[in-house]
Amino acid sequence: MFKVTHAESLAPGVKRLEIEAPRIARKQQPGQFVIVRVYEEGERIPLTIEKSDPQRGTISIVVQEVGKTTRLLNRLEAGDTLLDVVGPLGQASEIEKFGTVVVMGGGVGTAMAYPTAAALKKAGNFVVCIVGARDKERVILERELRLVSDVLLITTDDGSYGAKGLVTDKLREMIDRGTHIDRVLAIGPIPMMKAVAEVTRPSAIRTIVSLNPIMLDGTGMCGGCRVLVDGKSQFACVDGPEFDAHLVDFSTLQHRNAMYREAEKESLDRCTQETSSHA
Amino acid sequence: MPETASIKHATLPLRERMKIPRQHMLEQSAIERAANFKEVNLGYTTELASREAQRCLYCQKPTCMTHCPVGVKVQEFVDLIVAGDFAAAAAKIREDNVLPAITGRVCPQEDHCEGSCVLTKKGESLGIGYLERFVADYEQSTGIVHMPTVPPTGKRVAVVGSGPAGLTVAGDLVQRGHAVRVFEALHELGGVLTYGIPEFRLPKNIIKQQIDYLRATGVEFETNVVVGKTVTIDELMQEEGYDAVFIGTGAGAPLFMNIPGEHLNGVYSANEFLTRVNLMKAYKFPDYDEPIVSVRGKDVAVIGGGNTALDSIRTALRLGARKAYVIYRRSEAEMPARAEEVRHARQEGIDFQLLTNPTEFLSDGNGWLAGMRCVRMELGEPDASGRRRPVPIAGSEFDLPVSVAIISVGTSANPVIQRSSPGLATDKRGYIQADPETQRTSRKGIFAGGDIVTGSATVILAMGAGRRAAQSIHEYLMNG
């Protein structure tokens, strides 16, 4: 059992959970994730670790409600428990002094990009963060990001905060202005990461994306998270989750992530019914 | 020898005993079991077990024992069944085998004890596996636990992986007075026994009982620890005070075929398909949350001829598949699966397409699997494995419509531990190098065994490696 030590809402349907997991807290590096199972009949889902505190033995995850399991996670409060938390899994982000690095976060992907942005800043990079959200309410981690970025650009779809538009608009502006960029890291929804890859492709800027395929064991045993990179199968759980954006086959990933859409809907509907009948 | 003094409780004359036919185990009918996940084999009754045990000829040279990877004293335990002392028979097996209820169910006896039994020459071998299962289940029903009889040594051993190799090491070492803690990456214990072997062949409650037995003898377990990620072997030894480490992490990563269409929805590795069903109980969706692509009323194929392939396709059948095919590129004689599983699968209506190989997974145009392009094969010259190499027959291509395909063509080494353990020598395929006698690795105090050393093999071979490792870890702990 893993105890939730702190829970706070960051945006509508987005929650930060701090969880007691001393072994994981000691080992976590930016870019790595955990797999959690909330309760006995629950599924296993991967979640990127936002940060960890080795002294207190805690890790933090940021969860956006999209299905049943993430809804259950969003309902957890301090003192509640998760049945299983395992990690830190995956390869850590490559951190060195690259020069100018643009870190891009789309929606809750911002929370996953944050630890890598912080590490890149610490390694002496000039860090430009571009984060996007649907509207002002959904902009997350602004304060944290401001502390680790040299430039922070915010976009919202509706223009209620920052610039109206997409994160890729800002990236394109930078490139068009002739800003020298050594590396781009993009984490967010698949269409956003795919769009970033297309923006940087012509100028061949090294671009890294963190992929989020469906996972099961997270240790390389099942191959369910296989992604096509440069025409070859790679296991996101052990070979990734970060890959060269220009080599990733995003449409295959998108197809595979929709494999259980009907089942996911059925689970969520049942969950909604159960909740309303208990209310 | 004192052992032989206790032997030969058989009362019937040899001539009479030789007339007894092999006693068959009761099993669920094929029609009934193809629609449920309950165990196929139902076990021996006391009468059947006693009668079967009488068939043992008490050979002067018991090859059954020497052919057993863990060296079970077959003749002695069988004789104790004849004597009616089932608890003593179980205790006798336990001297060499800490998981008797499991090996009694999944061991390929025809390759080991039963394959070497002299009765085979005159008919059917002694039902050693059935008898082992009978006494193991009897022991479980009594709740007897044999606690270690030696004082604690104060030595601590970390075992990485709770599959058959790791459980064997743990069970043997705890009996010798060492403190043992087993680390498991998944949330359930048992490794491949739990995520890989289906309920209808090895019920989860049997695995749980066998593990609970080990826990009762003092073995500690910690789940959700991926050694190499959550903690490294060096940290276990230097910071957590373990005197020795055994690595039994299993074969690891599933192999794919590198043919077009492998990323289509509906194409699974056997590991994923079985893990979803066995570990995550996707067959109980939506009561359990983990989903699986529905096979109800659909046609399904597995590619491969091993136990895992048969487990996968028989699972698909139980999930309601309409047609269930085994696609295997060699002939039945080369199939690595246990003979009993092939027999059971045929009875259940599995369609074996032998000497057949897929060349492409076909899409329905929307990213889902619609079928497989296959080619017929013939056997050519023997290859490196000594088996005749299958070669495609030109012009024999045909399309097989299936909605779900399960790839079960083997595994490769999982790299997680090796990447995090400097100086741990591996072979060119990534498997850990260990001495075949002592299971010692290139690192002092680190031992390894099972599939992570040999590549995918069987439960009993992993247990054999575990036994040897336990012996050599014990010597290392006591003598350095």
mmCIF file of C-alpha atoms in Angstrom, chain A residues 15-265:
data_model
loop_
_atom_site.group_PDB
_atom_site.id
_atom_site.type_symbol
_atom_site.label_atom_id
_atom_site.label_comp_id
_atom_site.label_asym_id
_atom_site.label_seq_id
_atom_site.Cartn_x
_atom_site.Cartn_y
_atom_site.Cartn_z
ATOM 1 C CA LYS A 15 -4.690 16.805 -9.562
ATOM 2 C CA ARG A 16 -1.265 16.519 -8.011
ATOM 3 C CA LEU A 17 -0.789 13.569 -5.699
ATOM 4 C CA GLU A 18 2.192 13.253 -3.414
ATOM 5 C CA ILE A 19 2.732 9.594 -2.575
ATOM 6 C CA GLU A 20 4.909 7.859 -0.020
ATOM 7 C CA ALA A 21 7.289 5.686 -2.065
ATOM 8 C CA PRO A 22 10.753 5.923 -0.500
ATOM 9 C CA ARG A 23 12.516 3.499 -2.827
ATOM 10 C CA ILE A 24 11.244 5.300 -5.931
ATOM 11 C CA ALA A 25 11.929 8.759 -4.496
ATOM 12 C CA ARG A 26 15.580 7.824 -3.988
ATOM 13 C CA LYS A 27 16.082 6.725 -7.575
ATOM 14 C CA GLN A 28 13.844 8.967 -9.681
ATOM 15 C CA GLN A 29 15.398 10.947 -12.513
ATOM 16 C CA PRO A 30 13.631 13.413 -14.817
ATOM 17 C CA GLY A 31 11.674 11.732 -17.590
ATOM 18 C CA GLN A 32 10.934 8.547 -15.683
ATOM 19 C CA PHE A 33 7.518 7.226 -14.790
ATOM 20 C CA VAL A 34 5.687 4.931 -12.413
ATOM 21 C CA ILE A 35 2.984 2.373 -13.044
ATOM 22 C CA VAL A 36 0.131 2.472 -10.571
ATOM 23 C CA ARG A 37 -2.787 0.256 -9.739
ATOM 24 C CA VAL A 38 -5.336 1.916 -7.517
ATOM 25 C CA TYR A 39 -7.255 -1.087 -6.181
ATOM 26 C CA GLU A 40 -7.512 -4.850 -6.542
ATOM 27 C CA GLU A 41 -9.689 -4.906 -9.666
ATOM 28 C CA GLY A 42 -7.861 -1.942 -11.171
ATOM 29 C CA GLU A 43 -5.781 -1.691 -14.316
ATOM 30 C CA ARG A 44 -2.108 -0.731 -14.422
ATOM 31 C CA ILE A 45 -1.430 2.686 -15.941
ATOM 32 C CA PRO A 46 1.820 4.628 -16.435
ATOM 33 C CA LEU A 47 2.211 8.163 -15.046
ATOM 34 C CA THR A 48 5.242 10.398 -15.346
ATOM 35 C CA ILE A 49 6.828 11.435 -12.062
ATOM 36 C CA GLU A 50 6.666 15.203 -11.656
ATOM 37 C CA LYS A 51 9.183 15.402 -8.846
ATOM 38 C CA SER A 52 10.461 13.500 -5.876
ATOM 39 C CA ASP A 53 11.713 14.235 -2.397
ATOM 40 C CA PRO A 54 14.250 11.600 -1.367
ATOM 41 C CA GLN A 55 14.506 12.968 2.179
ATOM 42 C CA ARG A 56 10.798 12.678 2.824
ATOM 43 C CA GLY A 57 10.521 9.578 0.670
ATOM 44 C CA THR A 58 7.769 10.933 -1.538
ATOM 45 C CA ILE A 59 7.081 11.282 -5.243
ATOM 46 C CA SER A 60 4.538 13.502 -6.977
ATOM 47 C CA ILE A 61 2.416 12.679 -9.978
ATOM 48 C CA VAL A 62 0.035 14.928 -11.860
ATOM 49 C CA VAL A 63 -3.063 13.175 -13.116
ATOM 50 C CA GLN A 64 -5.585 14.387 -15.627
ATOM 51 C CA GLU A 65 -8.983 12.749 -15.570
ATOM 52 C CA VAL A 66 -9.614 11.034 -18.906
ATOM 53 C CA GLY A 67 -10.950 7.593 -17.965
ATOM 54 C CA LYS A 68 -12.038 5.531 -15.006
ATOM 55 C CA THR A 69 -8.633 4.990 -13.427
ATOM 56 C CA THR A 70 -7.592 8.626 -13.741
ATOM 57 C CA ARG A 71 -10.970 9.641 -12.340
ATOM 58 C CA LEU A 72 -10.421 7.412 -9.311
ATOM 59 C CA LEU A 73 -6.950 8.918 -8.896
ATOM 60 C CA ASN A 74 -8.427 12.403 -9.073
ATOM 61 C CA ARG A 75 -10.700 11.546 -6.170
ATOM 62 C CA LEU A 76 -7.882 10.527 -3.847
ATOM 63 C CA GLU A 77 -7.127 12.766 -0.886
ATOM 64 C CA ALA A 78 -4.333 12.858 1.671
ATOM 65 C CA GLY A 79 -4.517 9.720 3.799
ATOM 66 C CA ASP A 80 -5.936 7.545 1.013
ATOM 67 C CA THR A 81 -3.841 4.744 -0.464
ATOM 68 C CA LEU A 82 -2.920 3.250 -3.818
ATOM 69 C CA LEU A 83 -2.513 -0.511 -3.918
ATOM 70 C CA ASP A 84 0.573 -0.565 -6.147
ATOM 71 C CA VAL A 85 3.169 1.926 -7.317
ATOM 72 C CA VAL A 86 6.229 0.655 -9.155
ATOM 73 C CA GLY A 87 9.158 2.538 -10.626
ATOM 74 C CA PRO A 88 10.986 4.597 -11.506
ATOM 75 C CA LEU A 89 10.637 3.088 -14.984
ATOM 76 C CA GLY A 90 11.993 4.042 -18.383
ATOM 77 C CA GLN A 91 15.190 5.773 -19.370
ATOM 78 C CA ALA A 92 15.883 9.132 -17.788
ATOM 79 C CA SER A 93 15.891 12.234 -19.988
ATOM 80 C CA GLU A 94 19.250 13.000 -21.535
ATOM 81 C CA ILE A 95 20.571 15.918 -19.512
ATOM 82 C CA GLU A 96 23.674 17.828 -20.533
ATOM 83 C CA LYS A 97 24.617 21.320 -21.539
ATOM 84 C CA PHE A 98 23.159 21.540 -25.036
ATOM 85 C CA GLY A 99 22.928 25.357 -25.243
ATOM 86 C CA THR A 100 19.468 26.676 -25.949
ATOM 87 C CA VAL A 101 16.711 24.197 -25.256
ATOM 88 C CA VAL A 102 13.022 24.713 -25.888
ATOM 89 C CA VAL A 103 10.826 22.671 -23.560
ATOM 90 C CA MET A 104 7.225 22.404 -24.701
ATOM 91 C CA GLY A 105 4.306 21.167 -22.638
ATOM 92 C CA GLY A 106 0.805 20.614 -23.908
ATOM 93 C CA GLY A 107 -1.933 20.368 -21.257
ATOM 94 C CA VAL A 108 -0.962 17.995 -18.484
ATOM 95 C CA GLY A 109 2.197 17.189 -20.469
ATOM 96 C CA THR A 110 3.503 20.368 -18.882
ATOM 97 C CA ALA A 111 3.838 18.526 -15.579
ATOM 98 C CA MET A 112 5.874 15.806 -17.277
ATOM 99 C CA ALA A 113 8.112 18.302 -19.032
ATOM 100 C CA TYR A 114 8.739 20.232 -15.820
ATOM 101 C CA PRO A 115 11.325 17.919 -14.166
ATOM 102 C CA THR A 116 13.371 17.742 -17.359
ATOM 103 C CA ALA A 117 13.195 21.528 -17.803
ATOM 104 C CA ALA A 118 14.460 21.954 -14.247
ATOM 105 C CA ALA A 119 17.324 19.530 -14.823
ATOM 106 C CA LEU A 120 18.256 21.169 -18.133
ATOM 107 C CA LYS A 121 18.337 24.565 -16.424
ATOM 108 C CA LYS A 122 20.524 23.173 -13.660
ATOM 109 C CA ALA A 123 22.885 21.754 -16.289
ATOM 110 C CA GLY A 124 23.491 25.290 -17.566
ATOM 111 C CA ASN A 125 21.176 25.455 -20.567
ATOM 112 C CA PHE A 126 19.258 28.518 -21.693
ATOM 113 C CA VAL A 127 15.774 27.127 -21.203
ATOM 114 C CA VAL A 128 12.774 28.433 -23.091
ATOM 115 C CA CYS A 129 9.518 26.887 -21.914
ATOM 116 C CA ILE A 130 6.457 27.059 -24.113
ATOM 117 C CA VAL A 131 3.358 25.669 -22.484
ATOM 118 C CA GLY A 132 -0.140 25.548 -23.815
ATOM 119 C CA ALA A 133 -3.564 24.870 -22.396
ATOM 120 C CA ARG A 134 -7.174 25.127 -23.441
ATOM 121 C CA ASP A 135 -7.860 28.166 -21.275
ATOM 122 C CA LYS A 136 -6.486 30.150 -18.352
ATOM 123 C CA GLU A 137 -7.905 27.791 -15.733
ATOM 124 C CA ARG A 138 -5.980 24.906 -17.216
ATOM 125 C CA VAL A 139 -2.549 26.473 -17.264
ATOM 126 C CA ILE A 140 -0.585 24.492 -14.700
ATOM 127 C CA LEU A 141 2.763 24.819 -12.916
ATOM 128 C CA GLU A 142 3.304 28.394 -14.076
ATOM 129 C CA ARG A 143 5.068 29.381 -10.863
ATOM 130 C CA GLU A 144 7.342 26.314 -10.889
ATOM 131 C CA LEU A 145 8.196 26.746 -14.558
ATOM 132 C CA ARG A 146 9.007 30.406 -14.119
ATOM 133 C CA LEU A 147 11.706 29.404 -11.637
ATOM 134 C CA VAL A 148 13.425 27.022 -14.046
ATOM 135 C CA SER A 149 13.077 28.829 -17.362
ATOM 136 C CA ASP A 150 14.915 31.781 -18.809
ATOM 137 C CA VAL A 151 11.899 32.530 -20.957
ATOM 138 C CA LEU A 152 8.385 31.274 -20.309
ATOM 139 C CA LEU A 153 5.792 31.561 -23.051
ATOM 140 C CA ILE A 154 2.196 30.599 -22.434
ATOM 141 C CA THR A 155 -0.486 30.004 -25.035
ATOM 142 C CA THR A 156 -4.165 29.242 -24.628
ATOM 143 C CA ASP A 157 -6.586 27.996 -27.253
ATOM 144 C CA ASP A 158 -9.124 30.684 -26.389
ATOM 145 C CA GLY A 159 -6.687 33.490 -25.641
ATOM 146 C CA SER A 160 -7.902 33.797 -22.035
ATOM 147 C CA TYR A 161 -4.286 33.812 -20.849
ATOM 148 C CA GLY A 162 -0.959 34.383 -22.587
ATOM 149 C CA ALA A 163 -1.041 34.390 -26.348
ATOM 150 C CA LYS A 164 -4.013 32.996 -28.226
ATOM 151 C CA GLY A 165 -2.952 30.024 -30.302
ATOM 152 C CA LEU A 166 -0.878 26.870 -30.147
ATOM 153 C CA VAL A 167 2.541 26.163 -28.667
ATOM 154 C CA THR A 168 3.791 25.394 -32.163
ATOM 155 C CA ASP A 169 2.949 28.973 -33.236
ATOM 156 C CA LYS A 170 5.464 30.266 -30.688
ATOM 157 C CA LEU A 171 8.072 27.708 -31.713
ATOM 158 C CA ARG A 172 7.644 28.596 -35.363
ATOM 159 C CA GLU A 173 8.008 32.293 -34.546
ATOM 160 C CA MET A 174 11.297 31.591 -32.785
ATOM 161 C CA ILE A 175 12.597 29.580 -35.711
ATOM 162 C CA ASP A 176 11.418 32.192 -38.221
ATOM 163 C CA ARG A 177 13.140 34.900 -36.201
ATOM 164 C CA GLY A 178 16.337 32.939 -36.598
ATOM 165 C CA THR A 179 16.701 32.061 -32.922
ATOM 166 C CA HIS A 180 19.364 29.407 -32.556
ATOM 167 C CA ILE A 181 17.856 26.309 -30.933
ATOM 168 C CA ASP A 182 19.982 23.311 -30.001
ATOM 169 C CA ARG A 183 17.253 21.018 -28.821
ATOM 170 C CA VAL A 184 13.499 20.773 -28.425
ATOM 171 C CA LEU A 185 11.644 18.568 -25.954
ATOM 172 C CA ALA A 186 7.900 18.232 -26.445
ATOM 173 C CA ILE A 187 5.485 16.415 -24.166
ATOM 174 C CA GLY A 188 1.747 16.511 -24.648
ATOM 175 C CA PRO A 189 -1.075 15.059 -26.705
ATOM 176 C CA ILE A 190 -0.002 13.095 -29.797
ATOM 177 C CA PRO A 191 -1.220 15.734 -32.316
ATOM 178 C CA MET A 192 0.794 18.390 -30.496
ATOM 179 C CA MET A 193 3.999 16.303 -30.460
ATOM 180 C CA LYS A 194 3.498 15.410 -34.109
ATOM 181 C CA ALA A 195 3.022 19.096 -34.968
ATOM 182 C CA VAL A 196 6.206 20.042 -33.111
ATOM 183 C CA ALA A 197 8.112 17.385 -35.042
ATOM 184 C CA GLU A 198 6.911 18.886 -38.314
ATOM 185 C CA VAL A 199 7.878 22.414 -37.265
ATOM 186 C CA THR A 200 11.460 21.453 -36.407
ATOM 187 C CA ARG A 201 11.967 18.920 -39.207
ATOM 188 C CA PRO A 202 12.916 21.392 -41.982
ATOM 189 C CA SER A 203 15.678 22.937 -39.876
ATOM 190 C CA ALA A 204 16.675 19.528 -38.465
ATOM 191 C CA ILE A 205 16.593 20.716 -34.863
ATOM 192 C CA ARG A 206 17.120 17.754 -32.595
ATOM 193 C CA THR A 207 13.626 17.117 -31.195
ATOM 194 C CA ILE A 208 12.691 14.709 -28.445
ATOM 195 C CA VAL A 209 9.183 13.568 -27.549
ATOM 196 C CA SER A 210 7.999 11.504 -24.603
ATOM 197 C CA LEU A 211 5.590 8.841 -25.830
ATOM 198 C CA ASN A 212 2.589 7.571 -23.932
ATOM 199 C CA PRO A 213 1.525 4.217 -25.415
ATOM 200 C CA ILE A 214 -0.698 1.805 -23.519
ATOM 201 C CA MET A 215 1.466 -0.124 -21.066
ATOM 202 C CA LEU A 216 0.983 -3.172 -18.934
ATOM 203 C CA ASP A 217 3.996 -4.364 -16.960
ATOM 204 C CA GLY A 218 6.323 -1.473 -17.798
ATOM 205 C CA THR A 219 9.436 -3.661 -17.566
ATOM 206 C CA GLY A 220 9.819 -4.867 -21.162
ATOM 207 C CA MET A 221 8.032 -8.160 -20.602
ATOM 208 C CA CYS A 222 4.855 -7.759 -22.665
ATOM 209 C CA GLY A 223 5.690 -5.604 -25.694
ATOM 210 C CA GLY A 224 2.281 -3.921 -25.601
ATOM 211 C CA CYS A 225 3.903 -0.477 -25.605
ATOM 212 C CA ARG A 226 5.812 -1.093 -28.817
ATOM 213 C CA VAL A 227 6.158 2.004 -30.960
ATOM 214 C CA LEU A 228 7.507 2.348 -34.465
ATOM 215 C CA VAL A 229 10.653 4.451 -34.488
ATOM 216 C CA ASP A 230 12.621 4.668 -37.719
ATOM 217 C CA GLY A 231 10.608 1.697 -38.955
ATOM 218 C CA LYS A 232 11.703 -0.494 -36.037
ATOM 219 C CA SER A 233 9.772 -1.701 -32.997
ATOM 220 C CA GLN A 234 10.915 -0.148 -29.760
ATOM 221 C CA PHE A 235 9.463 -0.744 -26.317
ATOM 222 C CA ALA A 236 8.577 2.639 -24.829
ATOM 223 C CA CYS A 237 8.822 1.261 -21.291
ATOM 224 C CA VAL A 238 12.474 0.222 -21.425
ATOM 225 C CA ASP A 239 13.868 1.845 -24.597
ATOM 226 C CA GLY A 240 11.949 5.098 -24.009
ATOM 227 C CA PRO A 241 9.725 6.838 -23.218
ATOM 228 C CA GLU A 242 11.730 9.561 -24.995
ATOM 229 C CA PHE A 243 12.467 9.179 -28.701
ATOM 230 C CA ASP A 244 13.666 11.220 -31.665
ATOM 231 C CA ALA A 245 10.479 12.985 -32.796
ATOM 232 C CA HIS A 246 11.550 12.977 -36.432
ATOM 233 C CA LEU A 247 11.657 9.174 -36.500
ATOM 234 C CA VAL A 248 8.443 8.388 -34.615
ATOM 235 C CA ASP A 249 5.421 6.997 -36.472
ATOM 236 C CA PHE A 250 2.764 9.029 -34.652
ATOM 237 C CA SER A 251 -0.234 7.749 -36.574
ATOM 238 C CA THR A 252 0.482 4.141 -35.584
ATOM 239 C CA LEU A 253 0.806 5.274 -31.977
ATOM 240 C CA GLN A 254 -2.505 7.099 -32.210
ATOM 241 C CA HIS A 255 -4.212 4.011 -33.642
ATOM 242 C CA ARG A 256 -2.803 1.755 -30.976
ATOM 243 C CA ASN A 257 -3.798 4.116 -28.189
ATOM 244 C CA ALA A 258 -7.403 3.887 -29.431
ATOM 245 C CA MET A 259 -7.386 0.068 -29.219
ATOM 246 C CA TYR A 260 -9.525 -0.086 -26.082
ATOM 247 C CA ARG A 261 -11.661 3.011 -26.650
ATOM 248 C CA GLU A 262 -14.954 1.109 -26.366
ATOM 249 C CA ALA A 263 -13.879 -0.743 -23.242
ATOM 250 C CA GLU A 264 -12.593 2.476 -21.712
ATOM 251 C CA LYS A 265 -15.920 4.156 -22.353
#
